[in-house]
């Protein structure tokens, strides 16, 4: 059996279904480019029928990102398939991904269809898509709760109809590893034409078993694994790409002859990019890429690692891209060194973007003596991957203390005009946000506010991520500054701009 595992990344589709993780087109493109650098085999870029924005984003990824197969999701209906292929046809290697539920509970309550109708629909939708695109994936939604006999029948029929990959989904994260291994073995043993297609698995994490189930399936013969960066996804998320990849690599003794094409040194960078752009902060104790994943706190452990690293470390931090933070540039660094460093960090910026980022860098260098790669990444991501912003922070003033009511005065630039408002609040950030609401008119409910320092030191950049909801839309925003009030306002204004953009583009 060929031991190469196809890594199918669905961060931009299932991952984006995490509440509040919505990404705009530029952000999706930036992530897709990095996924290609990471070496994923398939990028699921979105679900084109769901909105014009998603259609355009899938089309943009299909046009711009070379290397991986570019995939788009579709229900088993013609108009979905048309939309998916309409967006994907620009890719060198497009894949249409059709999903249809096959469990009794989904067929009866959600689809209100009998088994024979589902079977017909599965076959006709695959045939319809196959006439447009040679690479067709068919997903049996809720496969893990599907009657075995029916599961085998659907798999056999869609392969006959032209499916090249069949995906067995544990949609609700219900199954246990030994049971899932048995399902995959059952598919291999009972579907006569199974050798004509790749068996894929797609595991959710509701019981915290997404990765374990995926790895059990690999040992049983699955050769495609669907996963997301940082384990993002519906509800408790999907199986995490970095955990699956490092599980296979680190335990090569158990996964004999099994490999992935992932450049694991890009894992940490990819994780950080996804976290910044989605506003979904990674927990410090997250396996593989959490900030504590390689920290040793206890004296006994530190002593052991100093004597022999492998006493307490099963992986080397460098293998997943954790590197010593390096001092790269300072106040006197010029444009050329700056542009060169960005190129080395993997950012392909236009001249105009470099110029803007350089201005930010110079301002930062006035406040902060030492500039690290993390600082550069943070300011660059403020200049790229952003939707056109209507409002920009021009000035702010706050009065606060334990004896005064916090008050903020904010000036925002809008179409070359300066708009101003003043407000008081429970604290300085609340006062600022109320003043911003008065100006933008895009007041939303603040769902989440997080602050973290980008590097260490008292003069470190503070990075704020916020999530706000308004009229059914949830958007995230981020901002960075050495002043945390300024970072807070920038994050909020960034989110407000996204709300304004959504209202005008949906
Ligand atoms: O969870 C699920 O069943 C899915 C399908 C589209 C594979 O996301
Ligand atoms: Zn899913």
XYZ file of C-alpha atoms and ligand atoms in Angstrom:
515
model
C 0.000 0.000 0.000
C 1.298 3.450 -0.942
C 2.222 5.195 2.279
C 1.902 8.826 1.184
C -0.916 10.543 3.077
C -2.747 13.265 1.173
C -3.128 16.237 3.486
C -6.410 17.973 2.696
C -6.561 21.296 4.478
C -10.010 22.704 5.154
C -9.031 25.705 7.295
C -10.581 28.043 4.720
C -13.883 26.117 4.617
C -14.647 24.069 7.761
C -12.165 26.157 9.791
C -13.853 29.335 8.675
C -17.139 27.893 9.978
C -15.796 28.427 13.528
C -18.026 31.113 15.010
C -16.349 34.488 14.473
C -13.506 33.195 12.325
C -14.749 34.718 9.099
C -12.029 35.739 6.668
C -12.143 38.196 3.807
C -10.769 37.443 0.346
C -7.325 38.947 0.956
C -6.969 37.036 4.214
C -7.997 33.770 2.534
C -5.446 34.344 -0.211
C -2.685 35.019 2.280
C -3.485 31.808 4.177
C -3.800 29.771 0.965
C -0.352 30.967 -0.189
C 1.146 29.902 3.125
C -0.637 26.513 2.970
C 1.055 25.961 -0.395
C 4.432 26.800 1.175
C 3.611 24.394 4.019
C 3.140 21.686 1.398
C -0.505 20.659 1.809
C -1.790 18.537 -1.077
C -5.331 19.902 -1.269
C -6.708 23.281 -0.188
C -10.456 23.419 0.361
C -10.885 27.124 -0.309
C -14.579 27.540 0.480
C -18.202 26.754 -0.291
C -18.873 28.890 -3.386
C -22.705 28.749 -3.446
C -23.003 30.192 0.072
C -22.229 33.831 -0.815
C -20.777 35.974 -3.605
C -17.869 36.702 -1.239
C -17.070 33.006 -0.842
C -17.364 32.439 -4.595
C -14.893 35.260 -5.293
C -12.492 34.022 -2.620
C -12.435 30.473 -4.050
C -11.943 31.912 -7.537
C -9.072 34.130 -6.330
C -7.346 31.169 -4.637
C -7.897 29.012 -7.752
C -6.273 31.682 -9.926
C -3.380 32.618 -7.684
C -2.226 29.565 -5.750
C -0.168 27.036 -7.645
C 0.906 23.633 -6.404
C -1.922 22.096 -4.359
C -5.223 20.860 -5.773
C -7.834 23.583 -5.145
C -11.168 22.279 -3.941
C -14.615 23.781 -3.330
C -17.584 22.326 -1.463
C -21.022 21.727 -2.899
C -24.226 19.988 -1.799
C -25.542 17.265 -4.108
C -27.490 19.766 -6.181
C -26.745 21.079 -9.650
C -26.721 24.774 -8.801
C -24.136 24.167 -6.042
C -21.961 22.107 -8.374
C -22.196 24.808 -11.066
C -21.132 27.464 -8.563
C -18.288 25.316 -7.222
C -16.908 24.530 -10.666
C -17.515 28.124 -11.816
C -15.088 29.302 -9.131
C -12.658 26.386 -9.374
C -12.208 26.165 -13.136
C -9.320 28.682 -13.008
C -7.197 26.265 -10.985
C -4.547 24.101 -12.624
C -5.962 21.135 -10.680
C -9.563 21.774 -9.558
C -11.577 19.400 -7.365
C -15.338 19.479 -6.814
C -16.298 18.165 -3.369
C -19.893 16.943 -3.026
C -21.401 16.270 0.387
C -24.561 14.302 1.173
C -25.711 12.852 4.495
C -26.209 9.085 4.708
C -27.104 8.363 8.352
C -30.690 7.436 9.230
C -31.055 10.419 11.529
C -29.898 12.936 8.884
C -31.884 11.321 6.064
C -35.101 11.219 8.098
C -35.047 14.585 9.881
C -32.814 16.840 7.816
C -33.192 15.640 4.243
C -36.568 13.880 4.595
C -35.492 11.323 2.014
C -35.408 7.522 1.903
C -32.261 5.463 1.254
C -33.036 4.848 -2.431
C -33.535 8.586 -3.051
C -30.237 9.404 -1.355
C -28.455 6.764 -3.419
C -29.909 8.170 -6.669
C -28.978 11.702 -5.685
C -25.442 10.666 -4.780
C -24.915 8.978 -8.152
C -26.559 11.665 -10.275
C -24.685 14.498 -8.569
C -21.326 12.762 -9.050
C -22.140 12.116 -12.729
C -23.196 15.742 -13.196
C -19.968 17.047 -11.614
C -17.801 14.502 -13.453
C -18.949 15.921 -16.793
C -17.233 19.189 -15.757
C -14.289 18.112 -13.637
C -12.231 14.921 -13.530
C -11.317 15.147 -9.835
C -14.429 14.485 -7.736
C -14.593 13.913 -4.015
C -17.778 12.536 -2.486
C -18.351 12.926 1.252
C -20.751 10.782 3.214
C -21.816 13.226 5.896
C -22.361 11.566 9.296
C -20.837 8.386 7.839
C -19.752 7.255 11.303
C -23.444 6.918 12.289
C -24.495 5.368 8.965
C -25.706 1.750 8.673
C -22.711 -0.254 7.433
C -24.529 -1.959 4.535
C -25.838 1.357 3.206
C -22.451 3.006 3.651
C -20.771 0.332 1.495
C -23.515 0.624 -1.139
C -23.155 4.424 -1.417
C -19.359 4.215 -1.598
C -19.470 1.579 -4.356
C -22.076 3.507 -6.365
C -20.309 6.880 -6.261
C -17.033 5.263 -7.319
C -18.839 3.707 -10.291
C -20.272 7.154 -11.063
C -16.767 8.684 -11.187
C -15.751 9.750 -7.671
C -11.973 9.669 -7.262
C -11.948 10.238 -3.488
C -14.541 8.989 -1.004
C -14.617 10.761 2.330
C -15.899 9.037 5.465
C -16.938 11.839 7.803
C -17.300 11.694 11.552
C -19.358 14.862 11.303
C -20.415 15.055 14.942
C -17.193 13.756 16.503
C -18.971 10.726 17.948
C -16.944 7.672 17.034
C -14.063 6.098 19.002
C -10.670 5.287 17.427
C -10.999 1.485 17.468
C -14.513 1.746 15.975
C -13.369 4.121 13.248
C -10.452 1.853 12.328
C -13.029 -0.922 11.903
C -15.255 1.237 9.646
C -12.302 1.948 7.320
C -11.310 -1.717 7.297
C -14.950 -2.573 6.520
C -14.970 -0.175 3.559
C -11.761 -1.728 2.220
C -12.996 -5.292 2.647
C -16.582 -4.870 1.459
C -16.524 -2.365 -1.403
C -15.395 -4.279 -4.509
C -14.209 -1.224 -6.540
C -12.516 0.548 -3.604
C -9.042 0.286 -5.191
C -10.170 2.817 -7.832
C -10.371 5.638 -5.317
C -8.667 7.212 -2.321
C -10.275 6.669 1.080
C -10.405 9.932 2.996
C -11.452 10.723 6.565
C -12.822 13.899 8.124
C -13.033 13.930 11.906
C -14.548 16.468 14.252
C -13.370 16.977 17.765
C -16.505 16.983 19.911
C -15.068 14.310 22.227
C -11.490 15.507 21.725
C -10.802 12.486 19.484
C -10.456 14.097 16.037
C -6.727 13.443 15.734
C -6.851 9.969 17.343
C -9.658 8.913 15.019
C -7.803 10.239 11.957
C -4.609 8.406 12.920
C -6.507 5.172 13.628
C -8.067 5.484 10.159
C -4.634 5.971 8.563
C -3.398 2.778 10.199
C -6.467 1.053 8.791
C -5.818 2.225 5.222
C -7.185 5.764 4.798
C -4.856 7.747 2.540
C -6.333 11.231 2.737
C -6.852 13.105 5.983
C -8.959 16.253 6.206
C -7.791 18.662 8.858
C -7.321 22.304 9.782
C -4.567 24.528 11.119
C -4.926 25.005 14.890
C -7.825 22.511 14.806
C -10.281 25.249 13.805
C -13.726 24.187 12.660
C -17.391 23.793 13.513
C -18.131 23.599 17.263
C -15.113 21.943 18.971
C -13.275 22.025 15.658
C -11.673 19.574 13.242
C -8.680 17.301 13.642
C -5.609 19.512 13.828
C -3.227 19.336 10.870
C -0.110 19.974 12.930
C -0.962 17.195 15.409
C -1.676 14.635 12.687
C 1.472 15.459 10.749
C 3.749 15.436 13.796
C 2.057 12.287 15.129
C 2.926 10.443 11.926
C 6.462 11.860 11.815
C 7.338 11.440 15.482
C 5.915 7.915 15.713
C 7.322 6.657 12.411
C 7.963 3.378 14.241
C 4.192 2.862 14.502
C 3.389 4.485 11.123
C 5.912 2.388 9.173
C 6.384 3.628 5.608
C 3.739 6.328 6.069
C 4.712 9.917 5.245
C 3.255 13.322 4.446
C 4.610 15.995 2.126
C 4.407 18.681 4.826
C 7.392 20.917 5.475
C 7.002 20.764 9.249
C 9.339 23.742 9.752
C 6.501 25.926 8.388
C 3.940 24.716 10.960
C 4.458 27.370 13.608
C 4.457 30.225 11.114
C 1.272 28.926 9.474
C -0.393 28.540 12.845
C 0.464 32.125 13.805
C -0.795 33.489 10.498
C -4.123 31.660 10.826
C -4.482 32.740 14.435
C -3.814 36.396 13.614
C -6.112 36.530 10.604
C -9.019 34.636 12.178
C -8.641 36.261 15.601
C -8.783 32.751 17.130
C -6.084 32.756 19.779
C -4.154 29.488 20.256
C -4.204 28.166 23.818
C -0.676 28.135 25.312
C -0.815 24.390 26.069
C -1.975 23.454 22.538
C 0.018 20.448 21.301
C 2.792 21.158 18.763
C 2.346 24.928 18.284
C 1.153 26.316 21.656
C 3.594 28.765 23.244
C 4.189 26.305 26.119
C 4.553 23.233 23.898
C 8.332 23.225 24.361
C 8.697 25.052 27.709
C 9.936 23.127 30.702
C 8.824 24.652 33.973
C 9.724 22.068 36.577
C 13.305 22.003 37.810
C 13.535 18.234 37.362
C 12.475 18.521 33.727
C 14.825 21.444 33.036
C 17.678 19.509 34.570
C 16.820 16.433 32.483
C 16.624 18.395 29.223
C 19.962 20.082 29.897
C 21.587 16.696 30.477
C 19.900 14.993 27.515
C 17.193 16.734 25.464
C 15.284 13.535 24.687
C 14.555 12.876 28.376
C 11.570 15.211 28.157
C 11.352 16.277 24.484
C 9.944 13.907 21.866
C 10.231 16.509 19.096
C 12.722 19.285 18.454
C 11.192 22.777 18.551
C 13.073 23.661 15.343
C 11.293 20.828 13.511
C 7.973 22.639 13.818
C 9.474 26.062 13.148
C 9.998 27.417 16.663
C 13.185 29.370 16.485
C 15.054 31.571 18.871
C 13.554 35.034 18.521
C 16.086 36.967 16.532
C 16.954 40.618 16.621
C 16.713 41.585 13.002
C 16.458 45.296 12.458
C 16.748 48.587 14.302
C 16.222 52.306 13.954
C 19.021 52.727 11.433
C 18.063 49.881 9.124
C 17.248 51.020 5.632
C 14.496 50.228 3.168
C 16.597 47.644 1.380
C 17.422 45.577 4.487
C 13.789 45.844 5.528
C 12.455 44.620 2.162
C 15.048 41.834 2.093
C 14.047 40.619 5.565
C 10.369 40.558 4.579
C 11.235 38.533 1.510
C 13.119 36.040 3.713
C 10.081 35.815 5.990
C 8.076 34.756 2.961
C 6.025 37.898 2.302
C 5.604 38.754 -1.370
C 4.652 42.428 -1.052
C 4.083 45.041 -3.731
C 6.278 48.189 -3.732
C 3.404 50.189 -2.311
C 2.838 47.681 0.517
C 6.557 47.649 1.340
C 6.539 51.449 1.484
C 3.569 51.492 3.871
C 5.034 48.753 6.047
C 8.381 50.607 6.085
C 6.690 53.755 7.399
C 5.126 51.688 10.203
C 8.478 50.063 10.885
C 10.221 53.437 11.226
C 7.562 54.685 13.654
C 7.884 51.507 15.658
C 11.670 51.705 15.688
C 11.395 55.156 17.272
C 9.526 53.642 20.200
C 11.104 50.217 20.402
C 14.849 49.698 20.326
C 14.962 46.150 19.039
C 12.714 44.864 16.269
C 12.173 41.104 15.971
C 10.736 38.932 13.197
C 7.467 38.679 15.145
C 7.199 42.496 15.187
C 7.728 42.623 11.439
C 5.101 39.940 10.823
C 2.643 41.863 12.977
C 3.066 45.181 11.219
C 3.145 43.630 7.768
C -0.120 41.820 8.416
C -1.600 45.201 9.282
C -0.743 46.457 5.812
C -1.705 43.445 3.745
C -4.619 41.049 3.805
C -6.914 43.909 4.727
C -10.145 44.895 3.088
C -10.221 48.515 1.891
C -10.738 50.412 5.129
C -13.075 53.400 5.315
C -12.112 54.528 8.803
C -8.581 55.069 10.091
C -7.511 56.099 13.545
C -6.102 59.652 13.334
C -5.791 60.658 17.024
C -6.987 59.640 20.430
C -6.943 61.149 23.879
C -7.987 59.463 27.108
C -8.401 60.589 30.680
C -8.560 57.799 33.210
C -7.665 56.930 36.765
C -9.182 55.530 39.929
C -10.754 58.903 40.879
C -12.145 60.001 37.494
C -14.729 58.677 35.079
C -12.754 57.332 32.087
C -13.303 59.542 29.050
C -12.028 59.224 25.489
C -11.861 61.585 22.571
C -11.357 59.895 19.209
C -10.653 61.297 15.769
C -11.091 59.001 12.775
C -10.143 59.794 9.200
C -12.954 59.064 6.748
C -12.678 60.023 3.061
C -10.046 62.675 3.881
C -12.306 64.219 6.523
C -11.706 64.043 10.256
C -14.687 62.880 12.306
C -14.579 63.309 16.056
C -16.520 62.005 19.069
C -16.133 61.922 22.831
C -17.548 59.411 25.255
C -17.154 58.142 28.775
C -17.195 54.476 29.747
C -16.527 51.867 32.427
C -12.834 51.944 31.558
C -10.607 53.669 28.980
C -11.121 50.950 26.353
C -14.898 51.013 26.833
C -14.886 54.822 26.521
C -12.845 54.599 23.292
C -15.146 51.959 21.810
C -18.244 54.009 22.588
C -16.674 57.040 20.910
C -15.763 54.932 17.836
C -19.368 53.628 17.697
C -20.658 57.196 17.634
C -18.494 57.962 14.599
C -18.864 54.784 12.530
C -22.504 54.070 13.342
C -21.473 50.386 13.146
C -21.943 49.627 16.837
C -21.732 45.926 17.556
C -21.733 43.771 20.650
C -18.192 43.109 21.862
C -18.024 39.295 22.136
C -14.344 38.868 22.832
C -11.301 40.985 23.639
C -7.810 39.515 23.919
C -4.460 41.130 24.370
C -1.033 39.591 24.101
C 2.473 40.844 23.803
C 4.144 40.029 20.491
C 7.616 39.671 22.005
C 8.949 40.028 25.527
C 10.133 43.279 27.143
C 8.365 46.345 28.490
C 8.501 48.073 25.117
C 6.969 45.067 23.300
C 4.211 45.501 20.760
C 0.822 44.700 22.259
C -1.532 42.912 19.898
C -5.257 43.135 20.491
C -7.863 40.866 18.880
C -11.556 41.617 19.183
C -14.695 39.941 17.986
C -17.895 41.909 17.513
C -21.329 40.906 16.356
C -23.913 43.038 14.649
C -27.109 42.097 12.802
C -26.157 38.413 12.584
C -22.589 39.077 11.400
C -19.612 38.204 13.576
C -16.315 39.818 12.599
C -12.882 39.900 14.144
C -10.436 42.778 14.199
C -6.842 43.186 15.214
C -4.469 46.008 15.936
C -0.964 46.381 17.285
C 0.956 49.147 18.975
C 3.422 49.664 21.779
C 0.493 51.503 23.436
C -2.221 49.020 24.350
C -5.024 51.596 24.225
C -3.992 52.481 20.673
C -3.829 48.751 19.783
C -7.313 48.303 21.292
C -8.780 51.158 19.244
C -7.112 49.934 16.044
C -8.506 46.422 16.543
C -11.999 47.781 17.105
C -11.818 50.137 14.103
C -10.555 47.208 11.980
C -13.598 45.151 13.014
C -15.942 48.111 12.401
C -14.472 48.478 8.900
C -15.219 44.802 8.248
C -18.828 45.285 9.328
C -19.180 48.295 7.026
C -17.540 46.302 4.181
C -19.861 43.313 4.781
C -22.949 45.554 4.675
C -21.865 46.964 1.299
C -20.717 43.660 -0.235
C -23.349 41.108 0.701
O -18.238 17.510 8.895
C -18.609 17.179 7.749
O -19.319 16.194 7.539
C -18.158 18.029 6.649
C -18.346 17.488 5.265
C -18.473 18.583 4.264
C -17.221 16.574 4.934
O -17.577 19.069 6.862
Zn -16.715 19.043 8.894
